[in-house]
Amino acid sequence: MPNARATHLTRRGILAAGGALGLGAVLAACGDDDPKTGGSADATKNAKSGPWSFKDDRGTTVKLDKVPANIVAFTGVAAALFDYGIEVKGVFGPTKTKDGKADVQAGDMDISKLTILGNAWGQFSIEKYAALAPDVLLSTMFDDAGTLWSVPEESKDKILKLAPSVGISVYDRQLPKPLERMLALAESLGADVKGARTVEAKKKFETAAERLRKAAKARPEIKVLAGSASQDIFYVSGSNLSIDLEYFKALGVNLVEPPAKVLKASGGWFENLSWENVDKYAADVIIMDDRTATIQPADITEATWKKLPAVKAGQVIGRTPEPILSYDKCAPMLDNLAEAIEKAKKVA
């Protein structure tokens, strides 16, 4: 990342650069511009006609004469709505990989049917957005200031003049809350939230949560560290602020994290370590940022990484710092961590 860009990071930039989120988002933002059905595809068509309103997590109530049809959303939000049968017209954020496949944040969406306004964090084509004649823009929020995720600060005023916006908070709360809020948003847009698929997915999530609780209680000695890798820096996440880590801790998972005074430099999100110091915190299980803009465990070549006890023991799994907020996508996150703790050897 160019030094000029790095030295002008605002608080918003810090959030993009790391926190629980790792460096991936900012690496993507510095880059060049550039089907499996999740539910009832007819849910949007079957939405009730007449006025529509939704109160978002900024306390803003958006009111329209009819249920939005031309929806534009951050990729992860669009993927969550797709699982509930709601399809969007346009997306912004990581959507398509270099080989043309769906990004991990795109979930089960058929990305060939989407207008991609920007394929990385912070990329947003106002021209393409305007051409879609959007009814509403949807995104998440990673701070308490109401900042819409991946909507560029420098052009947000122009963007937000074109259509009303809705923000779902994923800041400093546990995973179940934003899941509930996304479900409520989907219902307002016409999703059948009482349908068998959604009911079963929620049940699986609750079962997975109980499994993780039991695993953590049975194996309190197993230490879990959340990391994210870039070329020069290894990020260690704090357990506060991130919806997944806060929930894991609430379920009893023994999370290894930097002290609060160290986390303060990043607004509470993370500590950045050189690869020479990657062994600063002892862990039995490492959960690694799975987003495509970050370096994945199999591609890490640093000798210090390979010498870590958890790595040598094969006790490294993926972590999704920006979960697709549907019960269908979040249940496996809990199951995977529970299984890792259940099977882990004490190596730290």
GROMACS .gro file of N, CA and C in nm, residues 171-317:
model
  441
  171TYR      N    1  -2.130  -0.344   1.506
  171TYR     CA    2  -2.027  -0.285   1.590
  171TYR      C    3  -2.057  -0.305   1.739
  172ASP      N    4  -1.963  -0.365   1.809
  172ASP     CA    5  -1.970  -0.378   1.954
  172ASP      C    6  -2.101  -0.440   2.002
  173ARG      N    7  -2.135  -0.553   1.944
  173ARG     CA    8  -2.251  -0.630   1.987
  173ARG      C    9  -2.228  -0.775   1.948
  174GLN      N   10  -2.306  -0.863   2.005
  174GLN     CA   11  -2.288  -1.005   1.976
  174GLN      C   12  -2.368  -1.046   1.852
  175LEU      N   13  -2.320  -1.147   1.784
  175LEU     CA   14  -2.373  -1.193   1.657
  175LEU      C   15  -2.525  -1.207   1.650
  176PRO      N   16  -2.593  -1.261   1.751
  176PRO     CA   17  -2.738  -1.278   1.738
  176PRO      C   18  -2.814  -1.149   1.709
  177LYS      N   19  -2.767  -1.037   1.761
  177LYS     CA   20  -2.841  -0.911   1.741
  177LYS      C   21  -2.844  -0.869   1.594
  178PRO      N   22  -2.728  -0.857   1.526
  178PRO     CA   23  -2.735  -0.821   1.383
  178PRO      C   24  -2.805  -0.927   1.298
  179LEU      N   25  -2.801  -1.052   1.341
  179LEU     CA   26  -2.876  -1.156   1.269
  179LEU      C   27  -3.026  -1.127   1.278
  180GLU      N   28  -3.071  -1.087   1.395
  180GLU     CA   29  -3.212  -1.053   1.414
  180GLU      C   30  -3.250  -0.931   1.329
  181ARG      N   31  -3.159  -0.834   1.325
  181ARG     CA   32  -3.188  -0.712   1.251
  181ARG      C   33  -3.192  -0.738   1.100
  182MET      N   34  -3.102  -0.823   1.051
  182MET     CA   35  -3.104  -0.854   0.909
  182MET      C   36  -3.230  -0.932   0.872
  183LEU      N   37  -3.271  -1.020   0.961
  183LEU     CA   38  -3.395  -1.095   0.938
  183LEU      C   39  -3.514  -0.999   0.932
  184ALA      N   40  -3.516  -0.900   1.021
  184ALA     CA   41  -3.624  -0.802   1.021
  184ALA      C   42  -3.624  -0.720   0.892
  185LEU      N   43  -3.505  -0.685   0.844
  185LEU     CA   44  -3.495  -0.611   0.718
  185LEU      C   45  -3.547  -0.697   0.603
  186ALA      N   46  -3.506  -0.823   0.602
  186ALA     CA   47  -3.551  -0.914   0.497
  186ALA      C   48  -3.703  -0.929   0.499
  187GLU      N   49  -3.760  -0.940   0.618
  187GLU     CA   50  -3.905  -0.953   0.630
  187GLU      C   51  -3.975  -0.830   0.575
  188SER      N   52  -3.920  -0.712   0.605
  188SER     CA   53  -3.982  -0.589   0.557
  188SER      C   54  -3.981  -0.582   0.405
  189LEU      N   55  -3.882  -0.649   0.345
  189LEU     CA   56  -3.868  -0.648   0.199
  189LEU      C   57  -3.946  -0.759   0.131
  190GLY      N   58  -4.014  -0.841   0.211
  190GLY     CA   59  -4.101  -0.943   0.154
  190GLY      C   60  -4.062  -1.086   0.180
  191ALA      N   61  -3.958  -1.110   0.259
  191ALA     CA   62  -3.915  -1.247   0.287
  191ALA      C   63  -4.015  -1.319   0.376
  192ASP      N   64  -4.030  -1.448   0.352
  192ASP     CA   65  -4.115  -1.532   0.436
  192ASP      C   66  -4.028  -1.585   0.550
  193VAL      N   67  -4.019  -1.510   0.659
  193VAL     CA   68  -3.928  -1.546   0.768
  193VAL      C   69  -3.981  -1.662   0.852
  194LYS      N   70  -4.105  -1.701   0.828
  194LYS     CA   71  -4.161  -1.815   0.900
  194LYS      C   72  -4.161  -1.941   0.816
  195GLY      N   73  -4.100  -1.931   0.698
  195GLY     CA   74  -4.090  -2.047   0.610
  195GLY      C   75  -4.000  -2.155   0.667
  196ALA      N   76  -4.016  -2.276   0.618
  196ALA     CA   77  -3.943  -2.391   0.672
  196ALA      C   78  -3.791  -2.373   0.664
  197ARG      N   79  -3.744  -2.317   0.552
  197ARG     CA   80  -3.599  -2.301   0.535
  197ARG      C   81  -3.539  -2.211   0.642
  198THR      N   82  -3.604  -2.098   0.666
  198THR     CA   83  -3.552  -2.003   0.764
  198THR      C   84  -3.565  -2.058   0.905
  199VAL      N   85  -3.676  -2.121   0.936
  199VAL     CA   86  -3.696  -2.179   1.068
  199VAL      C   87  -3.590  -2.286   1.096
  200GLU      N   88  -3.561  -2.368   0.997
  200GLU     CA   89  -3.462  -2.474   1.014
  200GLU      C   90  -3.322  -2.415   1.028
  201ALA      N   91  -3.292  -2.311   0.951
  201ALA     CA   92  -3.161  -2.249   0.960
  201ALA      C   93  -3.138  -2.187   1.097
  202LYS      N   94  -3.241  -2.123   1.151
  202LYS     CA   95  -3.228  -2.063   1.284
  202LYS      C   96  -3.209  -2.171   1.390
  203LYS      N   97  -3.279  -2.282   1.374
  203LYS     CA   98  -3.264  -2.393   1.468
  203LYS      C   99  -3.122  -2.448   1.464
  204LYS      N  100  -3.065  -2.461   1.344
  204LYS     CA  101  -2.928  -2.510   1.330
  204LYS      C  102  -2.829  -2.413   1.395
  205PHE      N  103  -2.856  -2.283   1.382
  205PHE     CA  104  -2.769  -2.184   1.445
  205PHE      C  105  -2.773  -2.199   1.597
  206GLU      N  106  -2.890  -2.211   1.651
  206GLU     CA  107  -2.905  -2.225   1.796
  206GLU      C  108  -2.839  -2.354   1.846
  207THR      N  109  -2.852  -2.462   1.768
  207THR     CA  110  -2.788  -2.588   1.804
  207THR      C  111  -2.636  -2.575   1.799
  208ALA      N  112  -2.586  -2.506   1.697
  208ALA     CA  113  -2.442  -2.485   1.684
  208ALA      C  114  -2.388  -2.400   1.799
  209ALA      N  115  -2.466  -2.299   1.840
  209ALA     CA  116  -2.424  -2.214   1.952
  209ALA      C  117  -2.414  -2.295   2.080
  210GLU      N  118  -2.509  -2.384   2.101
  210GLU     CA  119  -2.505  -2.468   2.221
  210GLU      C  120  -2.388  -2.565   2.215
  211ARG      N  121  -2.358  -2.615   2.097
  211ARG     CA  122  -2.244  -2.704   2.082
  211ARG      C  123  -2.114  -2.631   2.117
  212LEU      N  124  -2.101  -2.506   2.069
  212LEU     CA  125  -1.981  -2.430   2.099
  212LEU      C  126  -1.972  -2.399   2.248
  213ARG      N  127  -2.083  -2.368   2.309
  213ARG     CA  128  -2.084  -2.342   2.453
  213ARG      C  129  -2.035  -2.465   2.531
  214LYS      N  130  -2.085  -2.582   2.492
  214LYS     CA  131  -2.045  -2.704   2.561
  214LYS      C  132  -1.898  -2.737   2.536
  215ALA      N  133  -1.851  -2.714   2.414
  215ALA     CA  134  -1.711  -2.742   2.381
  215ALA      C  135  -1.619  -2.652   2.461
  216ALA      N  136  -1.655  -2.524   2.471
  216ALA     CA  137  -1.573  -2.429   2.546
  216ALA      C  138  -1.571  -2.464   2.695
  217LYS      N  139  -1.684  -2.509   2.746
  217LYS     CA  140  -1.692  -2.545   2.888
  217LYS      C  141  -1.612  -2.671   2.917
  218ALA      N  142  -1.616  -2.765   2.822
  218ALA     CA  143  -1.544  -2.892   2.842
  218ALA      C  144  -1.394  -2.876   2.823
  219ARG      N  145  -1.353  -2.777   2.742
  219ARG     CA  146  -1.210  -2.759   2.712
  219ARG      C  147  -1.166  -2.615   2.742
  220PRO      N  148  -1.176  -2.571   2.866
  220PRO     CA  149  -1.141  -2.432   2.899
  220PRO      C  150  -0.992  -2.402   2.882
  221GLU      N  151  -0.912  -2.508   2.875
  221GLU     CA  152  -0.767  -2.489   2.862
  221GLU      C  153  -0.724  -2.456   2.720
  222ILE      N  154  -0.814  -2.475   2.624
  222ILE     CA  155  -0.780  -2.450   2.484
  222ILE      C  156  -0.788  -2.301   2.454
  223LYS      N  157  -0.674  -2.244   2.416
  223LYS     CA  158  -0.666  -2.102   2.386
  223LYS      C  159  -0.682  -2.078   2.236
  224VAL      N  160  -0.768  -1.983   2.202
  224VAL     CA  161  -0.798  -1.953   2.063
  224VAL      C  162  -0.754  -1.811   2.030
  225LEU      N  163  -0.681  -1.795   1.921
  225LEU     CA  164  -0.634  -1.664   1.877
  225LEU      C  165  -0.692  -1.632   1.740
  226ALA      N  166  -0.739  -1.509   1.722
  226ALA     CA  167  -0.793  -1.465   1.593
  226ALA      C  168  -0.688  -1.380   1.522
  227GLY      N  169  -0.649  -1.422   1.402
  227GLY     CA  170  -0.544  -1.352   1.329
  227GLY      C  171  -0.582  -1.316   1.188
  228SER      N  172  -0.503  -1.229   1.128
  228SER     CA  173  -0.520  -1.189   0.990
  228SER      C  174  -0.382  -1.159   0.933
  229ALA      N  175  -0.357  -1.205   0.813
  229ALA     CA  176  -0.222  -1.195   0.756
  229ALA      C  177  -0.213  -1.102   0.636
  230SER      N  178  -0.109  -1.020   0.636
  230SER     CA  179  -0.072  -0.941   0.520
  230SER      C  180   0.076  -0.968   0.493
  231GLN      N  181   0.130  -0.907   0.391
  231GLN     CA  182   0.268  -0.936   0.354
  231GLN      C  183   0.367  -0.904   0.465
  232ASP      N  184   0.346  -0.793   0.534
  232ASP     CA  185   0.443  -0.749   0.634
  232ASP      C  186   0.394  -0.758   0.777
  233ILE      N  187   0.265  -0.775   0.794
  233ILE     CA  188   0.208  -0.766   0.929
  233ILE      C  189   0.113  -0.882   0.958
  234PHE      N  190   0.119  -0.929   1.083
  234PHE     CA  191   0.023  -1.027   1.133
  234PHE      C  192  -0.062  -0.955   1.238
  235TYR      N  193  -0.193  -0.953   1.215
  235TYR     CA  194  -0.284  -0.883   1.305
  235TYR      C  195  -0.344  -0.981   1.405
  236VAL      N  196  -0.342  -0.943   1.533
  236VAL     CA  197  -0.406  -1.022   1.637
  236VAL      C  198  -0.526  -0.942   1.686
  237SER      N  199  -0.644  -0.998   1.675
  237SER     CA  200  -0.767  -0.925   1.707
  237SER      C  201  -0.801  -0.930   1.855
  238GLY      N  202  -0.858  -0.820   1.903
  238GLY     CA  203  -0.916  -0.817   2.036
  238GLY      C  204  -1.054  -0.879   2.031
  239SER      N  205  -1.105  -0.919   2.147
  239SER     CA  206  -1.233  -0.989   2.148
  239SER      C  207  -1.353  -0.895   2.154
  240ASN      N  208  -1.329  -0.767   2.179
  240ASN     CA  209  -1.440  -0.673   2.181
  240ASN      C  210  -1.462  -0.613   2.043
  241LEU      N  211  -1.575  -0.552   2.024
  241LEU     CA  212  -1.615  -0.480   1.903
  241LEU      C  213  -1.662  -0.571   1.790
  242SER      N  214  -1.597  -0.684   1.766
  242SER     CA  215  -1.634  -0.773   1.656
  242SER      C  216  -1.750  -0.864   1.697
  243ILE      N  217  -1.852  -0.873   1.611
  243ILE     CA  218  -1.973  -0.946   1.649
  243ILE      C  219  -1.948  -1.095   1.670
  244ASP      N  220  -1.855  -1.153   1.594
  244ASP     CA  221  -1.830  -1.297   1.612
  244ASP      C  222  -1.748  -1.323   1.737
  245LEU      N  223  -1.641  -1.246   1.757
  245LEU     CA  224  -1.554  -1.270   1.872
  245LEU      C  225  -1.622  -1.238   2.005
  246GLU      N  226  -1.703  -1.133   2.006
  246GLU     CA  227  -1.779  -1.103   2.127
  246GLU      C  228  -1.872  -1.219   2.162
  247TYR      N  229  -1.932  -1.278   2.060
  247TYR     CA  230  -2.024  -1.390   2.085
  247TYR      C  231  -1.948  -1.514   2.127
  248PHE      N  232  -1.834  -1.540   2.063
  248PHE     CA  233  -1.754  -1.656   2.103
  248PHE      C  234  -1.715  -1.645   2.250
  249LYS      N  235  -1.673  -1.526   2.291
  249LYS     CA  236  -1.633  -1.507   2.431
  249LYS      C  237  -1.751  -1.525   2.525
  250ALA      N  238  -1.867  -1.476   2.484
  250ALA     CA  239  -1.987  -1.490   2.566
  250ALA      C  240  -2.026  -1.637   2.583
  251LEU      N  241  -1.993  -1.717   2.482
  251LEU     CA  242  -2.022  -1.861   2.488
  251LEU      C  243  -1.915  -1.937   2.567
  252GLY      N  244  -1.812  -1.866   2.612
  252GLY     CA  245  -1.711  -1.928   2.697
  252GLY      C  246  -1.579  -1.961   2.631
  253VAL      N  247  -1.563  -1.927   2.505
  253VAL     CA  248  -1.437  -1.958   2.435
  253VAL      C  249  -1.323  -1.879   2.499
  254ASN      N  250  -1.212  -1.946   2.523
  254ASN     CA  251  -1.093  -1.885   2.584
  254ASN      C  252  -1.012  -1.815   2.476
  255LEU      N  253  -1.045  -1.689   2.452
  255LEU     CA  254  -0.979  -1.613   2.346
  255LEU      C  255  -0.852  -1.544   2.398
  256VAL      N  256  -0.744  -1.563   2.323
  256VAL     CA  257  -0.618  -1.494   2.352
  256VAL      C  258  -0.623  -1.359   2.283
  257GLU      N  259  -0.592  -1.253   2.355
  257GLU     CA  260  -0.599  -1.121   2.293
  257GLU      C  261  -0.500  -1.025   2.355
  258PRO      N  262  -0.462  -0.922   2.281
  258PRO     CA  263  -0.373  -0.819   2.332
  258PRO      C  264  -0.439  -0.742   2.446
  259PRO      N  265  -0.361  -0.684   2.536
  259PRO     CA  266  -0.419  -0.603   2.644
  259PRO      C  267  -0.485  -0.477   2.589
  260ALA      N  268  -0.577  -0.422   2.666
  260ALA     CA  269  -0.655  -0.306   2.621
  260ALA      C  270  -0.566  -0.188   2.584
  261LYS      N  271  -0.459  -0.165   2.658
  261LYS     CA  272  -0.373  -0.050   2.630
  261LYS      C  273  -0.303  -0.063   2.494
  262VAL      N  274  -0.279  -0.186   2.451
  262VAL     CA  275  -0.218  -0.210   2.321
  262VAL      C  276  -0.323  -0.193   2.210
  263LEU      N  277  -0.442  -0.242   2.235
  263LEU     CA  278  -0.550  -0.233   2.137
  263LEU      C  279  -0.595  -0.088   2.115
  264LYS      N  280  -0.569  -0.003   2.210
  264LYS     CA  281  -0.615   0.136   2.203
  264LYS      C  282  -0.565   0.206   2.078
  265ALA      N  283  -0.445   0.171   2.032
  265ALA     CA  284  -0.386   0.236   1.915
  265ALA      C  285  -0.470   0.215   1.789
  266SER      N  286  -0.547   0.107   1.783
  266SER     CA  287  -0.630   0.078   1.666
  266SER      C  288  -0.778   0.102   1.693
  267GLY      N  289  -0.807   0.174   1.800
  267GLY     CA  290  -0.947   0.197   1.835
  267GLY      C  291  -1.010   0.078   1.903
  268GLY      N  292  -0.927  -0.016   1.948
  268GLY     CA  293  -0.977  -0.132   2.020
  268GLY      C  294  -0.985  -0.260   1.939
  269TRP      N  295  -0.942  -0.254   1.812
  269TRP     CA  296  -0.964  -0.366   1.724
  269TRP      C  297  -0.852  -0.470   1.725
  270PHE      N  298  -0.726  -0.430   1.716
  270PHE     CA  299  -0.621  -0.528   1.690
  270PHE      C  300  -0.483  -0.478   1.733
  271GLU      N  301  -0.387  -0.568   1.737
  271GLU     CA  302  -0.246  -0.535   1.752
  271GLU      C  303  -0.174  -0.588   1.628
  272ASN      N  304  -0.089  -0.503   1.570
  272ASN     CA  305  -0.015  -0.551   1.454
  272ASN      C  306   0.125  -0.595   1.497
  273LEU      N  307   0.165  -0.712   1.451
  273LEU     CA  308   0.294  -0.771   1.485
  273LEU      C  309   0.376  -0.793   1.359
  274SER      N  310   0.505  -0.779   1.372
  274SER     CA  311   0.593  -0.819   1.262
  274SER      C  312   0.595  -0.971   1.261
  275TRP      N  313   0.631  -1.028   1.148
  275TRP     CA  314   0.634  -1.174   1.141
  275TRP      C  315   0.740  -1.233   1.235
  276GLU      N  316   0.840  -1.154   1.272
  276GLU     CA  317   0.940  -1.202   1.368
  276GLU      C  318   0.879  -1.221   1.506
  277ASN      N  319   0.772  -1.147   1.534
  277ASN     CA  320   0.709  -1.154   1.666
  277ASN      C  321   0.574  -1.224   1.664
  278VAL      N  322   0.550  -1.304   1.562
  278VAL     CA  323   0.420  -1.369   1.548
  278VAL      C  324   0.391  -1.468   1.661
  279ASP      N  325   0.494  -1.506   1.735
  279ASP     CA  326   0.476  -1.602   1.846
  279ASP      C  327   0.453  -1.531   1.979
  280LYS      N  328   0.420  -1.404   1.978
  280LYS     CA  329   0.403  -1.327   2.102
  280LYS      C  330   0.295  -1.384   2.191
  281TYR      N  331   0.188  -1.435   2.132
  281TYR     CA  332   0.076  -1.489   2.209
  281TYR      C  333   0.062  -1.639   2.184
  282ALA      N  334   0.062  -1.715   2.291
  282ALA     CA  335   0.052  -1.861   2.280
  282ALA      C  336  -0.093  -1.901   2.255
  283ALA      N  337  -0.114  -1.989   2.158
  283ALA     CA  338  -0.249  -2.034   2.126
  283ALA      C  339  -0.249  -2.180   2.083
  284ASP      N  340  -0.358  -2.247   2.114
  284ASP     CA  341  -0.374  -2.387   2.073
  284ASP      C  342  -0.447  -2.397   1.939
  285VAL      N  343  -0.535  -2.301   1.913
  285VAL     CA  344  -0.611  -2.295   1.788
  285VAL      C  345  -0.602  -2.153   1.734
  286ILE      N  346  -0.577  -2.139   1.606
  286ILE     CA  347  -0.573  -2.008   1.542
  286ILE      C  348  -0.686  -2.002   1.439
  287ILE      N  349  -0.767  -1.898   1.448
  287ILE     CA  350  -0.874  -1.877   1.349
  287ILE      C  351  -0.833  -1.759   1.262
  288MET      N  352  -0.820  -1.784   1.130
  288MET     CA  353  -0.762  -1.687   1.039
  288MET      C  354  -0.864  -1.625   0.943
  289ASP      N  355  -0.854  -1.495   0.926
  289ASP     CA  356  -0.935  -1.416   0.834
  289ASP      C  357  -0.943  -1.486   0.698
  290ASP      N  358  -1.065  -1.519   0.654
  290ASP     CA  359  -1.081  -1.597   0.531
  290ASP      C  360  -1.110  -1.512   0.408
  291ARG      N  361  -1.107  -1.380   0.419
  291ARG     CA  362  -1.141  -1.295   0.305
  291ARG      C  363  -1.030  -1.298   0.200
  292THR      N  364  -1.069  -1.282   0.076
  292THR     CA  365  -0.975  -1.300  -0.034
  292THR      C  366  -0.866  -1.194  -0.039
  293ALA      N  367  -0.886  -1.081   0.025
  293ALA     CA  368  -0.785  -0.976   0.023
  293ALA      C  369  -0.673  -1.001   0.124
  294THR      N  370  -0.689  -1.102   0.208
  294THR     CA  371  -0.585  -1.135   0.305
  294THR      C  372  -0.509  -1.259   0.260
  295ILE      N  373  -0.390  -1.278   0.315
  295ILE     CA  374  -0.311  -1.397   0.282
  295ILE      C  375  -0.366  -1.515   0.362
  296GLN      N  376  -0.394  -1.623   0.292
  296GLN     CA  377  -0.449  -1.742   0.357
  296GLN      C  378  -0.338  -1.830   0.414
  297PRO      N  379  -0.369  -1.906   0.519
  297PRO     CA  380  -0.268  -1.986   0.588
  297PRO      C  381  -0.179  -2.070   0.497
  298ALA      N  382  -0.237  -2.131   0.396
  298ALA     CA  383  -0.159  -2.218   0.307
  298ALA      C  384  -0.055  -2.140   0.228
  299ASP      N  385  -0.073  -2.009   0.218
  299ASP     CA  386   0.018  -1.926   0.139
  299ASP      C  387   0.118  -1.848   0.224
  300ILE      N  388   0.113  -1.866   0.354
  300ILE     CA  389   0.208  -1.797   0.442
  300ILE      C  390   0.340  -1.874   0.441
  301THR      N  391   0.447  -1.806   0.405
  301THR     CA  392   0.577  -1.873   0.390
  301THR      C  393   0.674  -1.843   0.504
  302GLU      N  394   0.641  -1.749   0.592
  302GLU     CA  395   0.732  -1.711   0.698
  302GLU      C  396   0.763  -1.830   0.791
  303ALA      N  397   0.891  -1.849   0.818
  303ALA     CA  398   0.934  -1.961   0.903
  303ALA      C  399   0.878  -1.950   1.044
  304THR      N  400   0.867  -1.827   1.095
  304THR     CA  401   0.815  -1.809   1.231
  304THR      C  402   0.671  -1.856   1.242
  305TRP      N  403   0.595  -1.838   1.135
  305TRP     CA  404   0.456  -1.887   1.133
  305TRP      C  405   0.454  -2.039   1.137
  306LYS      N  406   0.535  -2.100   1.052
  306LYS     CA  407   0.536  -2.246   1.043
  306LYS      C  408   0.581  -2.314   1.171
  307LYS      N  409   0.653  -2.240   1.255
  307LYS     CA  410   0.700  -2.297   1.381
  307LYS      C  411   0.599  -2.286   1.495
  308LEU      N  412   0.492  -2.211   1.473
  308LEU     CA  413   0.391  -2.197   1.579
  308LEU      C  414   0.331  -2.334   1.613
  309PRO      N  415   0.317  -2.365   1.742
  309PRO     CA  416   0.263  -2.496   1.782
  309PRO      C  417   0.128  -2.528   1.717
  310ALA      N  418   0.038  -2.429   1.710
  310ALA     CA  419  -0.094  -2.454   1.652
  310ALA      C  420  -0.083  -2.486   1.504
  311VAL      N  421   0.012  -2.420   1.434
  311VAL     CA  422   0.031  -2.445   1.292
  311VAL      C  423   0.090  -2.584   1.272
  312LYS      N  424   0.191  -2.618   1.349
  312LYS     CA  425   0.254  -2.749   1.338
  312LYS      C  426   0.155  -2.862   1.369
  313ALA      N  427   0.060  -2.834   1.457
  313ALA     CA  428  -0.039  -2.935   1.495
  313ALA      C  429  -0.157  -2.939   1.398
  314GLY      N  430  -0.159  -2.850   1.300
  314GLY     CA  431  -0.269  -2.847   1.205
  314GLY      C  432  -0.397  -2.792   1.265
  315GLN      N  433  -0.383  -2.706   1.366
  315GLN     CA  434  -0.499  -2.653   1.436
  315GLN      C  435  -0.525  -2.506   1.398
  316VAL      N  436  -0.535  -2.486   1.267
  316VAL     CA  437  -0.566  -2.355   1.210
  316VAL      C  438  -0.692  -2.368   1.125
  317ILE      N  439  -0.792  -2.286   1.152
  317ILE     CA  440  -0.916  -2.290   1.074
  317ILE      C  441  -0.948  -2.148   1.027
   0.00000   0.00000   0.00000
